Amino acid sequence: MAAAWPCTGQAAELASLADLSIEELADVQITSVSRRGERLADAAASVYVITAEALQRAGATSLPQALRLAPNLQVAQVDAGQYAISARGFNNAIGNKLLVLIDGRTVYTPFFSGVFWDQQDLLLEDVERIEVISGPGATLWGANAVNGVINVITKAAGQTQGTLLLAAGGNREQVLGARYGGTVGPGHFRLYAKRSVVQNTRDAAGTPRPDGRERTQVGWRSDWRVDRDAFVLEGAAYRGESDVTSAGALPLGPIETEGAHLLARWTRDWADGANLRVQAYYDHTRRDEPLLYRPEEDIADVELQHALPWGVHRLVWGGGYRQAQDRLRPGLFFAFVPERRTSDWYNVFLQDQLALTPSLDLTLGAKLEHNDFTGTEPLPTARLAWKAGDDQLLWAAWSRAVRSPARLDRDIRFPAQPLPGYGYYIAGGPGFVAEVANVTELGWRGRLGRDVTASLTLFHHRWDRLRSGQTPPNAQVQNMIEGRTFGAEGWVGWQVARHWRLSGGFTALRELLHVKPGSSDPTGPSALGNDPDLQASLRSTHELAPDHELELGVRRVGALPDPKVPGYTAVDLRYGWQVRPGCTLSLVGLNLFDPRHVEYGGTLGVSEIPRSVQLQARWSL
Amino acid sequence: MRVGRRWLCRLAATGVLVVAVPAWGQADTARAERQIKAAFLYKFLGFVEWPPEAFERGDAPLQVGLFGADALADELALVAQRRQVNGRPVQVRKLRAGEPPTALHALFVGRAEPASGALMAQARRQPLLLLLGDSEDAIAQGAAISFAVVDDKVRFDVAPLAADQAGLKISSRLMAVARRVVMP
């Protein structure tokens, strides 16, 4: 997201380079500086960046695994392929308050406003960084960026030249990957392919669950630059299939997934720091889950963003249009009425970052987003950032964010066929409106001494009109839960010695939610998510010798309240050995000191996540 | 196929969008490289420890000289304008050919000038002076830190012993980020 957190004018842009940490500075691309409208360390928001180096050192092989590196996210593995991922609570496998983008493409599925994590993958070696913003980002990113934004940014094709071969194999999964990067005319391209096979998990009784799966993806990205114009054209296609699922003794067939997308982006930079970005993409997904539902969606999305310095102001304005055409065929359990629907969203936004004094920035912004169900939703924000010293930033923010209704809220039916003379057990609510959060945040980010960097954020979310149910039968989806959530999140990085780095993080969360008077909701707030009060992690990165590195991670996740899941501690380890330049072997152990544990409960059977040991080889030619 | 035609339409629209855009102007990568180097030079000062006797007073400025790099000196002055290093302001000075590197805490020697080599040779003997270079061979000539542009990024090499001989200490964090740490 260029210009997402813009700074003020040319001088400030130059100054901001000097405010980068020395590590960040060493990673700045010269050709990207002139179009550098943003700077995360200046952002008045809770932002954690997972770098490409951190991804390599952790030995992650899938996107959800990589996201475990962000201390401001909750990542719970549901089964072999499904994950529940959220920030600041409300975590479940159909989590709907997090916006996830891969190279500017929104990957949440509009019909339930959540992400099917088993359908999102890429070659992690191609990732330049993952920006994880906890807290609302609605003004720039739009509805559904309520509790956070995950922004996966891949490297430009020019940075991935040559041939790369990857192979990983162990008791839990096998992964093969290949990439080739070359030049064409004035630009660069890369082609890649990835295939992964994940073994099934077992339940507490040791019975295998039908969640093993395989998946193949091919894709490409091309980049070229003509003077101040940069162009990106990229796309991918994938197909996946799980083990055969069943309902009791009745075999139903595998969960089949497939998708393809094509994205084009044009960015222009002017010498005065202004920039313009125009992006369009098309995304097709299909999911055949015989037990639940069988959605197929086609999404077209166009957006424009223009940032321009204007005296002490830096303005960012833009707009977007998005259309989803879907066909949600019924599964054994659920149906959607109507089965087909075309939905449109459009938005305009304006944000002004105003330098009140050289060290005090005020950002005011608002987005107006229109959806077919509830009309126009205003999404305002106000942020104040005070640079208290060379490496100290204090910030405060207030935002209103909404989770606009999805077809799951309005159109779902359970069971898939009405019972004669009885109707549906549960049905979507025709009166369901947007869920609303008013969010207040207070944060500090800075350096302690020479070798320690840290960040701490306190947050308070006041919720209204959260999704609730009614007592079946003929129950309808309503907006009858309200309350507040609050907590803290923080992290520290310490360069202990030249070859040894320690980093740690935590999140603490309290959820005080209740059903409003007059509602007959039988489940209450537990249907909205199942979250630990506390989560903490510690990582040690040690370069033992120039060719040997050791990474050790410890993660403690508190117990989940409802349904009850005990807390767990997982120890992950990676030992990497660079056999010779370009060729690395590594041994990765996940969950080393624990044969298996549950990370998230489920209604259709609970998977235990077992210990995983894997040998990985990476060879660049 | 249901989606076939729509696919084609949208593909075509995307294509038009990409191709129809005209291009003009000049990208100034040389300036961008200077800006990054200026930011680095400023940063380096915070990761090097000068003994107290290097300064007259506790809040005396850090004196930085640049030779054969006037444009970089301008960028550095802009960076240093509003900020300090460990409570000290930074003063930037452009050195002329033949001017001795006296009353300086750090000296950056550009690679372009014929007199660069002689200045390096003169400065490497000077105590309490952080010598910075702009090319890979500057380390061999006695620089403690020197830039190297690799894959569109500005990186740097560190020679801790050179700093040590000048009575300066380089932080381990800086060495952790360095592309190479050169030991003789």
XYZ file of C-alpha atoms in Angstrom, chain A:
621
model
C 0.000 0.000 0.000
C 2.027 2.922 -1.191
C 1.291 6.133 0.658
C -0.716 4.300 3.232
C 1.013 6.127 6.035
C 2.449 9.065 4.211
C 4.861 11.582 5.608
C 5.074 15.242 4.785
C 6.849 16.593 1.747
C 10.289 16.229 0.290
C 12.417 17.315 3.237
C 10.461 15.065 5.515
C 10.918 12.231 3.049
C 14.674 12.615 3.176
C 14.556 13.023 6.928
C 12.481 9.873 7.185
C 15.231 7.783 5.597
C 17.448 8.856 8.462
C 14.751 7.732 10.888
C 14.789 4.209 9.555
C 16.634 1.717 11.674
C 20.045 0.776 10.333
C 18.631 -2.653 9.470
C 15.777 -1.138 7.487
C 18.091 1.283 5.749
C 20.292 -1.549 4.520
C 17.200 -3.017 2.888
C 15.998 0.083 1.056
C 16.034 -0.238 -2.703
C 17.615 2.741 -4.368
C 15.064 2.749 -7.160
C 12.243 2.708 -4.641
C 13.334 5.737 -2.646
C 11.887 8.321 -4.956
C 8.489 6.682 -4.672
C 8.764 6.155 -0.975
C 5.649 7.912 0.232
C 5.323 5.936 3.414
C 7.350 4.984 6.387
C 6.137 2.413 8.796
C 8.261 3.557 11.709
C 6.416 6.905 11.495
C 2.986 5.337 11.307
C 0.625 6.242 14.101
C -0.499 2.625 14.297
C 0.536 -0.713 15.740
C 2.637 -2.121 12.918
C 4.893 -5.166 12.952
C 6.936 -6.070 9.891
C 8.002 -9.641 9.146
C 11.083 -9.327 6.965
C 12.232 -11.695 4.240
C 15.218 -12.646 6.404
C 12.970 -13.515 9.339
C 10.877 -15.743 7.071
C 13.957 -17.590 5.836
C 15.355 -18.015 9.315
C 12.110 -19.434 10.666
C 11.869 -22.043 7.905
C 8.143 -21.427 7.342
C 6.645 -23.233 4.350
C 3.144 -21.750 4.278
C 1.636 -18.322 4.759
C -0.229 -19.101 8.024
C 2.977 -20.525 9.522
C 4.814 -17.366 8.509
C 2.201 -15.243 10.266
C 3.108 -16.864 13.570
C 6.155 -14.571 13.501
C 3.980 -11.499 14.096
C 3.516 -10.987 17.836
C 0.362 -8.936 17.233
C -1.524 -11.819 15.578
C -3.259 -14.853 17.018
C -2.641 -17.859 14.802
C -4.339 -21.136 15.708
C -4.086 -24.188 13.506
C -7.518 -25.802 13.282
C -6.550 -28.884 11.281
C -4.065 -29.882 8.581
C -5.031 -27.021 6.296
C -7.396 -24.682 8.144
C -6.272 -21.878 10.397
C -8.015 -19.354 12.611
C -6.082 -16.093 12.394
C -6.985 -12.765 13.919
C -5.700 -9.732 15.770
C -7.198 -8.430 18.993
C -9.607 -11.316 19.441
C -12.733 -12.595 17.669
C -10.699 -15.490 16.392
C -12.423 -18.367 14.653
C -12.076 -20.334 11.451
C -14.488 -17.934 9.790
C -12.885 -14.859 11.386
C -14.265 -11.773 9.692
C -12.611 -8.675 11.111
C -9.212 -8.908 9.488
C -8.317 -7.662 6.024
C -5.670 -9.688 4.217
C -3.954 -8.476 1.054
C -1.373 -10.193 -1.114
C 0.358 -7.677 -3.399
C -2.607 -5.337 -3.128
C -5.220 -8.025 -3.834
C -7.801 -8.566 -1.114
C -7.972 -12.279 -0.400
C -10.882 -12.431 1.961
C -13.932 -14.092 0.538
C -16.808 -11.603 0.305
C -19.585 -14.091 0.996
C -18.411 -14.545 4.579
C -15.881 -11.670 4.932
C -13.191 -14.098 6.013
C -10.202 -15.901 4.560
C -10.005 -19.536 3.485
C -6.382 -19.969 4.506
C -6.029 -23.271 2.684
C -6.626 -21.369 -0.564
C -3.899 -18.749 -0.031
C -0.304 -19.586 -0.718
C 2.784 -18.373 -2.489
C 6.490 -19.084 -2.610
C 7.634 -17.556 0.683
C 11.109 -17.016 -0.833
C 9.434 -14.386 -3.047
C 8.050 -12.397 -0.120
C 9.800 -9.096 0.519
C 7.945 -8.369 3.746
C 4.659 -8.860 5.533
C 3.235 -5.792 7.227
C 0.907 -6.691 10.060
C -1.182 -3.814 11.366
C -3.239 -4.613 14.433
C -6.162 -2.288 14.932
C -8.419 -0.593 12.431
C -7.155 0.466 9.021
C -10.566 1.160 7.592
C -9.978 4.692 6.332
C -7.435 3.591 3.784
C -8.219 -0.078 3.422
C -11.995 -0.039 3.832
C -14.632 -2.007 5.662
C -13.466 -5.235 7.285
C -10.115 -3.756 8.286
C -11.651 -3.661 11.774
C -9.170 -5.514 13.938
C -6.209 -5.556 11.611
C -4.643 -5.625 8.187
C -2.153 -8.173 6.872
C -0.291 -6.884 3.859
C 1.886 -9.452 2.078
C 4.279 -7.765 -0.344
C 6.331 -9.817 -2.777
C 9.696 -8.877 -4.213
C 9.921 -7.137 -7.558
C 10.853 -9.579 -10.304
C 14.265 -7.923 -10.642
C 15.146 -9.169 -7.171
C 14.353 -12.783 -7.966
C 16.527 -13.505 -10.976
C 18.035 -16.864 -11.792
C 16.867 -20.318 -10.802
C 15.816 -21.413 -7.352
C 14.887 -24.953 -6.342
C 13.300 -25.877 -3.037
C 12.468 -29.172 -1.457
C 11.198 -29.925 2.025
C 10.145 -33.219 3.463
C 9.221 -34.529 6.865
C 6.618 -36.363 8.855
C 3.917 -33.705 8.326
C 4.352 -32.265 4.858
C 6.296 -32.384 1.639
C 6.889 -29.246 -0.388
C 8.526 -28.783 -3.781
C 9.104 -25.374 -5.296
C 10.867 -23.900 -8.274
C 11.312 -20.415 -9.575
C 12.966 -18.941 -12.624
C 13.600 -15.214 -13.042
C 14.809 -13.522 -16.207
C 14.614 -10.344 -18.225
C 12.287 -9.431 -21.030
C 12.718 -6.138 -22.890
C 13.183 -3.351 -20.331
C 11.798 -5.388 -17.451
C 12.099 -8.528 -15.402
C 9.889 -11.504 -14.789
C 9.735 -14.604 -12.629
C 7.804 -17.817 -12.990
C 7.202 -20.149 -10.100
C 5.522 -23.391 -9.197
C 4.844 -24.878 -5.796
C 3.392 -28.175 -4.773
C 2.653 -29.189 -1.208
C 1.258 -32.301 0.379
C 0.094 -32.152 3.997
C -0.540 -35.297 6.031
C -3.811 -35.645 7.895
C -4.104 -34.958 11.608
C -5.675 -37.245 14.198
C -8.224 -36.615 16.899
C -7.689 -37.326 20.615
C -8.641 -40.997 20.110
C -5.963 -41.359 17.452
C -8.443 -41.665 14.594
C -7.224 -40.004 11.388
C -9.237 -36.980 10.313
C -9.969 -36.432 6.616
C -7.963 -33.186 6.464
C -4.826 -34.277 4.633
C -4.494 -32.391 1.392
C -2.410 -31.565 -1.620
C -2.121 -28.374 -3.539
C -0.386 -27.098 -6.655
C 0.109 -23.468 -7.633
C 1.819 -21.812 -10.583
C 2.275 -18.087 -11.004
C 4.345 -15.271 -12.326
C 5.195 -11.637 -11.747
C 6.680 -9.137 -14.163
C 7.969 -5.655 -13.356
C 9.206 -2.946 -15.555
C 9.987 0.698 -15.132
C 9.965 3.487 -17.669
C 11.431 6.606 -16.104
C 9.113 7.440 -13.234
C 6.453 4.899 -14.123
C 6.525 1.435 -12.661
C 4.360 -1.410 -13.888
C 3.527 -4.722 -12.304
C 1.634 -7.533 -13.950
C 1.188 -10.725 -12.004
C -1.041 -13.745 -11.750
C -1.372 -17.244 -10.412
C -3.560 -20.315 -10.625
C -3.927 -23.123 -8.116
C -5.816 -26.284 -7.410
C -6.114 -28.254 -4.181
C -7.823 -31.361 -2.938
C -8.305 -32.847 0.522
C -8.927 -36.399 1.704
C -12.436 -37.749 1.268
C -14.713 -36.211 3.866
C -17.768 -37.965 5.156
C -20.894 -37.415 7.193
C -20.933 -40.305 9.629
C -20.536 -43.422 7.499
C -21.580 -41.643 4.316
C -18.579 -40.634 2.200
C -19.101 -37.216 0.643
C -15.968 -36.603 -1.384
C -12.942 -34.361 -0.961
C -12.861 -30.590 -0.419
C -11.767 -29.247 -3.771
C -10.427 -25.766 -4.207
C -9.273 -23.840 -7.230
C -8.624 -20.278 -8.197
C -6.832 -17.899 -10.530
C -6.100 -14.225 -10.538
C -4.541 -11.538 -12.669
C -3.418 -8.164 -11.350
C -2.009 -5.062 -13.017
C -0.661 -2.023 -11.245
C 0.748 1.236 -12.497
C 2.605 3.598 -10.169
C 3.931 7.020 -11.073
C 6.189 9.137 -8.877
C 6.857 12.798 -9.145
C 9.989 14.552 -7.925
C 7.999 16.575 -5.353
C 6.987 13.385 -3.545
C 3.556 13.011 -5.136
C 2.565 9.641 -6.453
C -0.294 7.975 -8.211
C -1.259 4.337 -8.133
C -3.843 2.644 -10.297
C -4.542 -1.026 -9.845
C -6.972 -3.520 -11.309
C -7.390 -7.207 -10.740
C -9.604 -10.103 -11.463
C -9.932 -13.034 -9.100
C -11.749 -16.314 -9.550
C -12.192 -18.853 -6.753
C -14.124 -22.055 -6.382
C -14.500 -24.218 -3.323
C -16.342 -27.485 -3.255
C -16.897 -28.459 0.345
C -19.633 -31.130 0.163
C -20.496 -30.965 3.833
C -20.875 -27.183 4.177
C -21.272 -25.264 0.926
C -19.867 -25.003 -2.573
C -19.137 -21.353 -3.385
C -17.806 -20.016 -6.662
C -16.922 -16.338 -6.950
C -15.627 -13.951 -9.588
C -14.323 -10.623 -8.349
C -13.244 -7.590 -10.348
C -11.630 -4.713 -8.499
C -10.264 -1.354 -9.621
C -8.737 1.263 -7.380
C -6.890 4.529 -7.573
C -4.799 6.327 -4.975
C -3.118 9.693 -5.330
C -0.814 11.214 -2.728
C 0.427 14.760 -3.004
C 2.364 17.127 -0.759
C 0.761 20.550 -0.344
C 2.618 22.891 1.983
C 2.582 21.377 5.458
C -0.115 18.958 4.301
C 0.206 15.655 2.644
C -3.031 14.621 1.036
C -3.989 11.151 -0.024
C -7.243 10.622 -1.870
C -8.667 7.887 -3.966
C -11.483 5.550 -4.657
C -12.344 2.071 -5.713
C -14.958 -0.139 -7.250
C -15.407 -3.835 -6.686
C -17.881 -6.318 -8.057
C -18.380 -9.904 -6.931
C -20.521 -12.333 -8.883
C -21.060 -15.518 -6.984
C -22.877 -18.769 -7.080
C -23.109 -20.381 -3.657
C -24.347 -23.896 -4.253
C -25.592 -25.790 -1.229
C -23.663 -28.392 0.699
C -25.211 -30.993 2.935
C -25.654 -28.463 5.760
C -25.973 -24.963 4.357
C -27.600 -23.199 1.450
C -27.728 -19.571 0.373
C -30.872 -17.898 -0.893
C -30.624 -16.568 -3.552
C -28.007 -18.958 -4.831
C -26.536 -16.383 -7.220
C -25.948 -12.755 -6.456
C -23.989 -9.853 -7.879
C -22.679 -7.477 -5.232
C -21.071 -4.087 -5.744
C -18.946 -1.970 -3.465
C -17.594 1.464 -4.199
C -15.717 3.946 -2.088
C -14.015 7.319 -1.992
C -11.566 8.474 0.648
C -9.506 11.479 1.630
C -6.779 11.703 4.215
C -4.708 14.695 5.253
C -1.494 14.393 7.185
C -0.717 17.761 8.637
C 2.612 18.713 10.218
C 1.425 20.855 13.151
C 5.012 21.352 14.277
C 8.200 19.673 13.040
C 7.678 16.904 15.562
C 3.879 16.722 15.728
C 1.771 15.207 12.937
C -2.014 15.132 12.825
C -3.721 12.779 10.391
C -7.407 13.155 9.640
C -9.160 10.934 7.182
C -12.429 9.427 6.168
C -13.654 6.834 3.750
C -17.191 6.501 2.510
C -17.862 2.956 1.442
C -21.076 1.844 -0.184
C -22.344 -1.730 -0.070
C -25.557 -3.227 -1.428
C -26.891 -4.295 1.969
C -26.630 -1.212 4.165
C -25.764 1.650 1.826
C -22.967 4.063 2.684
C -20.818 3.513 5.763
C -18.572 6.360 6.973
C -15.137 5.212 8.195
C -13.341 8.140 9.834
C -10.035 8.225 11.705
C -7.956 10.787 13.597
C -4.328 10.093 14.495
C -1.753 12.155 16.313
C 1.949 11.304 16.222
C 4.581 13.026 18.320
C 8.235 12.460 17.625
C 9.490 12.823 21.149
C 13.131 12.387 20.209
C 15.397 10.947 17.566
C 14.036 7.458 17.958
C 10.876 7.893 19.999
C 7.356 8.065 18.668
C 4.263 8.512 20.795
C 0.929 8.217 19.058
C -2.780 8.206 19.743
C -5.626 7.306 17.428
C -9.379 7.148 17.273
C -11.189 5.315 14.481
C -14.593 4.007 13.540
C -14.517 0.753 11.643
C -17.294 -1.505 10.422
C -17.632 -5.079 9.293
C -20.239 -4.745 6.604
C -22.778 -7.540 6.152
C -21.815 -10.525 4.072
C -24.069 -13.047 2.416
C -23.387 -15.366 5.321
C -25.242 -12.903 7.584
C -28.119 -12.238 5.223
C -28.657 -15.184 2.914
C -27.583 -18.357 4.714
C -30.010 -21.198 5.398
C -29.596 -24.199 7.680
C -30.413 -26.913 6.858
C -29.956 -26.577 3.153
C -33.566 -27.606 2.492
C -36.441 -26.255 4.611
C -38.093 -28.888 6.762
C -41.683 -29.407 5.595
C -44.132 -27.490 7.758
C -41.297 -26.317 9.962
C -39.109 -23.950 7.962
C -35.408 -23.437 8.480
C -33.642 -24.042 11.726
C -31.438 -20.955 11.218
C -31.646 -18.326 8.484
C -29.823 -15.170 7.564
C -31.357 -11.959 8.873
C -32.834 -9.589 6.278
C -32.354 -6.813 8.831
C -28.706 -7.600 9.579
C -26.645 -4.415 9.479
C -22.961 -3.618 9.816
C -21.057 -4.459 12.998
C -19.429 -1.321 14.397
C -16.266 -0.678 16.373
C -15.145 2.614 17.877
C -11.480 2.153 18.581
C -9.126 4.184 20.744
C -5.401 3.416 20.714
C -2.349 4.746 22.453
C 1.122 3.683 21.432
C 4.823 4.157 21.865
C 7.615 2.969 19.643
C 11.254 3.671 20.091
C 14.778 2.701 20.927
C 16.104 1.894 24.360
C 19.812 2.426 24.379
C 21.720 1.526 21.285
C 20.720 -2.050 20.684
C 17.102 -2.389 21.786
C 13.991 -1.410 19.855
C 10.505 -1.752 21.299
C 6.839 -1.050 20.719
C 3.855 -0.978 23.053
C 0.209 -0.349 22.189
C -2.835 -0.067 24.434
C -6.213 -0.438 22.772
C -9.873 -0.176 23.588
C -12.604 -1.232 21.150
C -16.238 -0.379 21.841
C -18.481 -2.714 19.876
C -22.073 -2.452 18.836
C -24.418 -4.482 16.639
C -22.231 -7.592 16.693
C -23.678 -10.728 15.115
C -26.041 -12.730 17.286
C -28.526 -15.549 16.812
C -31.942 -16.489 18.097
C -33.362 -19.610 19.634
C -34.081 -22.067 16.782
C -36.158 -22.991 14.874
C -36.728 -20.150 12.456
C -33.886 -18.304 14.129
C -32.566 -15.291 12.279
C -29.140 -13.673 12.307
C -29.338 -10.398 14.226
C -27.079 -7.638 15.586
C -27.793 -8.029 19.296
C -24.375 -8.301 20.934
C -22.473 -5.313 22.275
C -19.655 -4.588 24.675
C -15.993 -3.751 24.669
C -12.613 -5.366 24.296
C -9.345 -3.920 25.504
C -5.784 -4.940 26.041
C -2.156 -4.393 25.186
C 0.341 -5.675 22.656
C 4.045 -5.130 22.501
C 7.365 -6.418 21.253
C 11.077 -5.944 21.799
C 14.113 -6.647 19.646
C 17.549 -6.783 21.200
C 20.814 -7.174 19.315
C 22.645 -8.853 22.181
C 25.873 -9.320 20.273
C 26.993 -9.114 16.719
C 25.777 -12.614 15.920
C 22.935 -12.946 18.372
C 19.537 -11.333 18.327
C 16.656 -11.842 20.759
C 13.101 -10.797 20.082
C 9.959 -11.207 22.080
C 6.347 -10.134 22.047
C 3.025 -10.498 23.808
C -0.672 -9.739 23.522
C -3.075 -9.410 26.417
C -6.801 -9.217 25.772
C -10.011 -8.861 27.763
C -13.382 -9.292 26.098
C -16.467 -7.945 27.869
C -19.298 -8.709 25.483
C -22.915 -9.424 26.228
C -26.189 -10.164 24.526
C -28.515 -7.162 24.481
C -31.828 -7.348 26.341
C -34.608 -8.657 24.125
C -32.428 -11.139 22.262
C -33.069 -14.869 22.522
C -29.505 -15.743 21.438
C -28.759 -19.152 23.023
C -24.966 -19.125 22.476
C -23.902 -15.580 23.260
C -20.554 -13.957 22.490
C -18.679 -17.278 22.375
C -19.966 -17.741 18.810
C -17.949 -14.694 17.769
C -14.550 -16.079 18.652
C -12.490 -18.045 21.114
C -9.457 -16.151 22.326
C -6.671 -16.563 24.867
C -6.253 -13.847 27.502
C -2.530 -13.912 27.020
C -0.037 -14.975 24.398
C 3.716 -14.511 24.473
C 6.654 -15.497 22.326
C 10.426 -15.341 22.398
C 12.840 -15.943 19.536
C 16.574 -16.244 19.491
C 18.528 -15.873 16.279
C 22.093 -16.988 16.472
C 24.717 -17.028 13.767
C 26.967 -19.784 15.115
C 29.525 -19.477 12.360
C 29.425 -17.723 8.986
C 27.670 -20.732 7.438
C 25.644 -21.962 10.391
C 22.596 -20.375 11.968
C 20.330 -21.455 14.757
C 16.856 -20.083 15.383
C 14.892 -21.002 18.458
C 11.320 -19.916 19.071
C 9.148 -20.443 22.129
C 5.466 -19.597 22.065
C 3.013 -19.716 24.947
C -0.677 -19.450 24.156
C -3.172 -19.220 26.997
C -6.253 -21.413 27.349
C -9.298 -20.767 25.174
C -12.496 -20.346 27.221
C -15.401 -21.630 25.135
C -15.157 -24.350 23.944
C -12.375 -25.013 26.403
C -8.937 -25.655 24.923
C -5.988 -25.929 27.312
C -3.096 -23.514 26.936
C 0.046 -24.814 25.275
C 3.729 -24.056 24.900
C 5.412 -24.822 21.605
C 9.130 -24.834 20.939
C 10.278 -24.444 17.341
C 13.829 -24.820 16.127
C 15.676 -24.385 12.872
C 19.280 -25.191 12.177
C 20.532 -23.881 8.866
C 23.770 -24.844 7.191
C 25.011 -23.154 4.076
C 26.809 -26.055 2.450
C 28.253 -23.788 -0.179
C 27.171 -20.429 -1.634
C 23.666 -20.805 -3.020
C 22.985 -24.123 -1.356
C 21.427 -24.318 2.099
C 20.248 -27.295 4.080
C 18.128 -26.843 7.162
C 16.486 -28.961 9.765
C 13.218 -27.588 11.091
C 11.396 -28.904 14.121
C 8.039 -27.473 15.124
C 6.379 -28.169 18.455
C 9.486 -30.117 19.492
C 8.857 -30.961 23.141
C 5.197 -31.823 22.846
C 3.964 -34.843 20.870
C 0.680 -33.095 20.034
C -1.679 -30.386 21.228
C -4.991 -28.827 20.291
C -4.860 -25.199 19.132
C -8.494 -24.627 18.308
C -11.713 -26.531 18.978
C -14.132 -27.498 16.256
C -17.703 -28.683 16.019
C -17.041 -31.531 13.586
C -14.117 -33.087 15.432
C -10.994 -31.648 17.011
C -7.566 -32.061 15.442
C -4.442 -32.482 17.521
C -1.492 -30.677 15.958
C 1.476 -33.050 16.158
C 5.206 -32.486 16.338
C 6.728 -31.816 12.952
C 10.260 -32.513 11.804
C 11.401 -31.494 8.375
C 14.536 -31.376 6.258
C 14.667 -28.486 3.819
C 16.989 -27.825 0.919
C 17.313 -24.584 -1.010
C 19.481 -24.361 -4.057
C 19.921 -21.239 -6.173
C 21.704 -21.549 -9.484
